[in-house]
């Protein structure tokens, strides 16, 4: 972990706050290459009427389509929360190089009141294209996004 990792995580957490302010689930992500942010995304499941538009998968889908690529091996994705199985799968298929997250799957399950799916670690465990993972970066700051939030 370095100061750039912290700065990028703050940006992902800010994207989660933005999503919440827009009436979406409080999740945000950014994609970085060579210490530069190349794309930002926030959850849009309600505002976009798309239950699959989680911050991470939306970012991967939009970036890859816009840049005519399906290989993110040279990129790092910073996300406010450990990704769900759908988003983790997209990371595997896009060959993401590194993923950094703040809030863990277990913490989110506690906040949401149940175990919500399986963790990204379970998805990555047997995958040939698993990213390097840096967990729980700025964990307290990430948890603050959920203060008073109620999952529907």
PDB file of C-alpha atoms in Angstrom:
ATOM      1  CA  UNK A   1       0.000   0.000   0.000  1.00  0.00           C
ATOM      2  CA  UNK A   2       1.271   3.432  -0.881  1.00  0.00           C
ATOM      3  CA  UNK A   3      -0.026   6.998  -0.864  1.00  0.00           C
ATOM      4  CA  UNK A   4      -1.374   6.611  -4.405  1.00  0.00           C
ATOM      5  CA  UNK A   5      -3.402   3.552  -3.317  1.00  0.00           C
ATOM      6  CA  UNK A   6      -4.946   5.627  -0.534  1.00  0.00           C
ATOM      7  CA  UNK A   7      -5.738   8.535  -2.867  1.00  0.00           C
ATOM      8  CA  UNK A   8      -7.375   6.218  -5.394  1.00  0.00           C
ATOM      9  CA  UNK A   9      -9.402   4.477  -2.685  1.00  0.00           C
ATOM     10  CA  UNK A  10     -10.664   7.836  -1.436  1.00  0.00           C
ATOM     11  CA  UNK A  11     -11.889   8.498  -4.982  1.00  0.00           C
ATOM     12  CA  UNK A  12     -13.676   5.112  -5.116  1.00  0.00           C
ATOM     13  CA  UNK A  13     -15.312   5.828  -1.754  1.00  0.00           C
ATOM     14  CA  UNK A  14     -16.393   9.249  -3.038  1.00  0.00           C
ATOM     15  CA  UNK A  15     -18.001   7.507  -6.023  1.00  0.00           C
ATOM     16  CA  UNK A  16     -19.919   5.314  -3.547  1.00  0.00           C
ATOM     17  CA  UNK A  17     -21.150   8.427  -1.744  1.00  0.00           C
ATOM     18  CA  UNK A  18     -22.223   9.887  -5.084  1.00  0.00           C
ATOM     19  CA  UNK A  19     -24.162   6.721  -5.916  1.00  0.00           C
ATOM     20  CA  UNK A  20     -25.977   6.889  -2.580  1.00  0.00           C
ATOM     21  CA  UNK A  21     -26.816  10.574  -3.110  1.00  0.00           C
ATOM     22  CA  UNK A  22     -28.400   9.649  -6.466  1.00  0.00           C
ATOM     23  CA  UNK A  23     -30.610   6.996  -4.850  1.00  0.00           C
ATOM     24  CA  UNK A  24     -28.514   4.001  -5.840  1.00  0.00           C
ATOM     25  CA  UNK A  25     -26.747   1.402  -3.722  1.00  0.00           C
ATOM     26  CA  UNK A  26     -23.609   2.966  -2.143  1.00  0.00           C
ATOM     27  CA  UNK A  27     -20.835   1.440  -4.244  1.00  0.00           C
ATOM     28  CA  UNK A  28     -18.152   3.111  -6.344  1.00  0.00           C
ATOM     29  CA  UNK A  29     -15.113   2.094  -8.374  1.00  0.00           C
ATOM     30  CA  UNK A  30     -12.291   3.579 -10.392  1.00  0.00           C
ATOM     31  CA  UNK A  31      -9.914   2.066 -12.926  1.00  0.00           C
ATOM     32  CA  UNK A  32      -6.260   3.087 -12.905  1.00  0.00           C
ATOM     33  CA  UNK A  33      -3.348   2.543 -15.278  1.00  0.00           C
ATOM     34  CA  UNK A  34       0.140   3.995 -14.767  1.00  0.00           C
ATOM     35  CA  UNK A  35      -1.078   5.929 -11.695  1.00  0.00           C
ATOM     36  CA  UNK A  36      -3.775   7.730 -13.711  1.00  0.00           C
ATOM     37  CA  UNK A  37      -7.514   7.312 -13.361  1.00  0.00           C
ATOM     38  CA  UNK A  38      -8.867   6.184 -16.730  1.00  0.00           C
ATOM     39  CA  UNK A  39     -12.520   5.696 -15.709  1.00  0.00           C
ATOM     40  CA  UNK A  40     -14.879   6.179 -12.777  1.00  0.00           C
ATOM     41  CA  UNK A  41     -18.177   4.470 -12.084  1.00  0.00           C
ATOM     42  CA  UNK A  42     -20.828   4.298  -9.428  1.00  0.00           C
ATOM     43  CA  UNK A  43     -23.695   1.915  -8.874  1.00  0.00           C
ATOM     44  CA  UNK A  44     -26.628   2.735 -11.190  1.00  0.00           C
ATOM     45  CA  UNK A  45     -29.069  -0.085 -10.560  1.00  0.00           C
ATOM     46  CA  UNK A  46     -31.953   2.243  -9.687  1.00  0.00           C
ATOM     47  CA  UNK A  47     -31.182   5.389 -11.682  1.00  0.00           C
ATOM     48  CA  UNK A  48     -30.362   3.330 -14.778  1.00  0.00           C
ATOM     49  CA  UNK A  49     -33.023   0.653 -14.245  1.00  0.00           C
ATOM     50  CA  UNK A  50     -30.278  -1.941 -14.668  1.00  0.00           C
ATOM     51  CA  UNK A  51     -29.875  -4.483 -11.860  1.00  0.00           C
ATOM     52  CA  UNK A  52     -26.513  -5.520 -13.336  1.00  0.00           C
ATOM     53  CA  UNK A  53     -25.016  -2.014 -13.240  1.00  0.00           C
ATOM     54  CA  UNK A  54     -22.876  -2.488 -10.184  1.00  0.00           C
ATOM     55  CA  UNK A  55     -19.986  -0.016 -10.074  1.00  0.00           C
ATOM     56  CA  UNK A  56     -17.323  -2.601 -10.941  1.00  0.00           C
ATOM     57  CA  UNK A  57     -19.023  -4.465 -13.767  1.00  0.00           C
ATOM     58  CA  UNK A  58     -20.399  -1.235 -15.229  1.00  0.00           C
ATOM     59  CA  UNK A  59     -16.919   0.256 -15.211  1.00  0.00           C
ATOM     60  CA  UNK A  60     -15.360  -2.844 -16.816  1.00  0.00           C
ATOM     61  CA  UNK A  61     -18.093  -3.080 -19.455  1.00  0.00           C
ATOM     62  CA  UNK A  62     -17.998   0.619 -20.351  1.00  0.00           C
ATOM     63  CA  UNK A  63     -14.209   0.902 -20.371  1.00  0.00           C
ATOM     64  CA  UNK A  64     -13.647  -2.228 -22.450  1.00  0.00           C
ATOM     65  CA  UNK A  65     -16.325  -1.279 -24.975  1.00  0.00           C
ATOM     66  CA  UNK A  66     -15.074   2.312 -25.287  1.00  0.00           C
ATOM     67  CA  UNK A  67     -11.441   1.252 -25.645  1.00  0.00           C
ATOM     68  CA  UNK A  68     -12.004  -1.858 -27.764  1.00  0.00           C
ATOM     69  CA  UNK A  69     -10.239  -4.169 -25.328  1.00  0.00           C
ATOM     70  CA  UNK A  70     -11.008  -7.167 -23.161  1.00  0.00           C
ATOM     71  CA  UNK A  71      -7.626  -7.388 -21.398  1.00  0.00           C
ATOM     72  CA  UNK A  72      -7.194  -5.325 -18.242  1.00  0.00           C
ATOM     73  CA  UNK A  73      -4.044  -7.090 -17.045  1.00  0.00           C
ATOM     74  CA  UNK A  74      -2.177  -3.772 -16.810  1.00  0.00           C
ATOM     75  CA  UNK A  75      -4.919  -2.054 -14.772  1.00  0.00           C
ATOM     76  CA  UNK A  76      -5.896  -1.736 -11.126  1.00  0.00           C
ATOM     77  CA  UNK A  77      -9.516  -1.464 -10.062  1.00  0.00           C
ATOM     78  CA  UNK A  78     -10.211   0.301  -6.760  1.00  0.00           C
ATOM     79  CA  UNK A  79     -13.617  -0.413  -5.294  1.00  0.00           C
ATOM     80  CA  UNK A  80     -15.359   0.798  -2.170  1.00  0.00           C
ATOM     81  CA  UNK A  81     -16.472  -2.726  -1.277  1.00  0.00           C
ATOM     82  CA  UNK A  82     -15.346  -6.273  -2.002  1.00  0.00           C
ATOM     83  CA  UNK A  83     -17.099  -7.171  -5.267  1.00  0.00           C
ATOM     84  CA  UNK A  84     -20.015  -9.561  -5.578  1.00  0.00           C
ATOM     85  CA  UNK A  85     -19.660 -12.806  -7.522  1.00  0.00           C
ATOM     86  CA  UNK A  86     -20.940 -11.186 -10.742  1.00  0.00           C
ATOM     87  CA  UNK A  87     -18.388  -8.366 -10.596  1.00  0.00           C
ATOM     88  CA  UNK A  88     -15.586 -10.696  -9.510  1.00  0.00           C
ATOM     89  CA  UNK A  89     -16.406 -12.873 -12.520  1.00  0.00           C
ATOM     90  CA  UNK A  90     -16.079  -9.859 -14.812  1.00  0.00           C
ATOM     91  CA  UNK A  91     -12.666  -9.186 -13.284  1.00  0.00           C
ATOM     92  CA  UNK A  92     -11.592 -12.748 -14.055  1.00  0.00           C
ATOM     93  CA  UNK A  93     -12.877 -12.614 -17.641  1.00  0.00           C
ATOM     94  CA  UNK A  94     -11.212  -9.248 -18.277  1.00  0.00           C
ATOM     95  CA  UNK A  95      -7.912 -10.513 -16.801  1.00  0.00           C
ATOM     96  CA  UNK A  96      -7.787  -7.607 -14.337  1.00  0.00           C
ATOM     97  CA  UNK A  97      -4.270  -7.158 -12.971  1.00  0.00           C
ATOM     98  CA  UNK A  98      -5.055  -5.897  -9.463  1.00  0.00           C
ATOM     99  CA  UNK A  99      -8.097  -5.181  -7.334  1.00  0.00           C
ATOM    100  CA  UNK A 100      -8.096  -3.067  -4.161  1.00  0.00           C
ATOM    101  CA  UNK A 101     -11.149  -2.826  -1.904  1.00  0.00           C
ATOM    102  CA  UNK A 102     -12.230  -1.216   1.355  1.00  0.00           C
ATOM    103  CA  UNK A 103     -15.248  -2.950   2.936  1.00  0.00           C
ATOM    104  CA  UNK A 104     -15.177  -6.757   3.098  1.00  0.00           C
ATOM    105  CA  UNK A 105     -17.869  -9.189   1.997  1.00  0.00           C
ATOM    106  CA  UNK A 106     -18.456 -10.239   5.613  1.00  0.00           C
ATOM    107  CA  UNK A 107     -18.789  -6.629   6.781  1.00  0.00           C
ATOM    108  CA  UNK A 108     -21.291  -5.925   4.018  1.00  0.00           C
ATOM    109  CA  UNK A 109     -23.268  -9.050   4.904  1.00  0.00           C
ATOM    110  CA  UNK A 110     -23.488  -7.819   8.485  1.00  0.00           C
ATOM    111  CA  UNK A 111     -24.659  -4.376   7.328  1.00  0.00           C
ATOM    112  CA  UNK A 112     -27.192  -5.862   4.899  1.00  0.00           C
ATOM    113  CA  UNK A 113     -28.489  -8.295   7.517  1.00  0.00           C
ATOM    114  CA  UNK A 114     -27.585 -11.500   5.734  1.00  0.00           C
ATOM    115  CA  UNK A 115     -24.898 -13.275   3.758  1.00  0.00           C
ATOM    116  CA  UNK A 116     -25.217 -11.740   0.344  1.00  0.00           C
ATOM    117  CA  UNK A 117     -23.828 -14.215  -2.154  1.00  0.00           C
ATOM    118  CA  UNK A 118     -20.286 -15.513  -2.068  1.00  0.00           C
ATOM    119  CA  UNK A 119     -17.082 -13.557  -1.670  1.00  0.00           C
ATOM    120  CA  UNK A 120     -14.769 -12.521  -4.488  1.00  0.00           C
ATOM    121  CA  UNK A 121     -12.042 -14.641  -2.889  1.00  0.00           C
ATOM    122  CA  UNK A 122     -14.161 -17.735  -3.592  1.00  0.00           C
ATOM    123  CA  UNK A 123     -14.482 -16.701  -7.242  1.00  0.00           C
ATOM    124  CA  UNK A 124     -10.762 -15.964  -7.587  1.00  0.00           C
ATOM    125  CA  UNK A 125      -9.673 -19.105  -5.731  1.00  0.00           C
ATOM    126  CA  UNK A 126      -9.804 -21.469  -8.707  1.00  0.00           C
ATOM    127  CA  UNK A 127      -9.477 -18.957 -11.493  1.00  0.00           C
ATOM    128  CA  UNK A 128      -6.515 -18.930 -13.881  1.00  0.00           C
ATOM    129  CA  UNK A 129      -6.876 -15.122 -14.295  1.00  0.00           C
ATOM    130  CA  UNK A 130      -7.204 -13.967 -10.717  1.00  0.00           C
ATOM    131  CA  UNK A 131      -6.084 -10.436  -9.924  1.00  0.00           C
ATOM    132  CA  UNK A 132      -3.693  -9.527  -7.162  1.00  0.00           C
ATOM    133  CA  UNK A 133      -5.883  -8.416  -4.248  1.00  0.00           C
ATOM    134  CA  UNK A 134      -5.266  -5.756  -1.608  1.00  0.00           C
ATOM    135  CA  UNK A 135      -8.106  -5.928   0.954  1.00  0.00           C
ATOM    136  CA  UNK A 136      -9.507  -3.525   3.566  1.00  0.00           C
ATOM    137  CA  UNK A 137      -7.746  -0.358   2.428  1.00  0.00           C
ATOM    138  CA  UNK A 138      -9.214   2.623   4.333  1.00  0.00           C
ATOM    139  CA  UNK A 139     -11.736   0.230   5.847  1.00  0.00           C
ATOM    140  CA  UNK A 140     -13.163   2.674   8.406  1.00  0.00           C
ATOM    141  CA  UNK A 141     -13.721   5.308   5.719  1.00  0.00           C
ATOM    142  CA  UNK A 142     -15.415   2.741   3.499  1.00  0.00           C
ATOM    143  CA  UNK A 143     -17.721   1.649   6.300  1.00  0.00           C
ATOM    144  CA  UNK A 144     -18.799   5.261   6.922  1.00  0.00           C
ATOM    145  CA  UNK A 145     -20.571   5.286   3.532  1.00  0.00           C
ATOM    146  CA  UNK A 146     -23.069   2.787   4.959  1.00  0.00           C
ATOM    147  CA  UNK A 147     -23.890   4.771   8.119  1.00  0.00           C
ATOM    148  CA  UNK A 148     -27.683   4.753   8.387  1.00  0.00           C
ATOM    149  CA  UNK A 149     -28.124   3.042   5.016  1.00  0.00           C
ATOM    150  CA  UNK A 150     -30.893   0.474   4.656  1.00  0.00           C
ATOM    151  CA  UNK A 151     -30.769  -2.097   1.875  1.00  0.00           C
ATOM    152  CA  UNK A 152     -34.120  -2.529   0.128  1.00  0.00           C
TER     153      UNK A 152
END
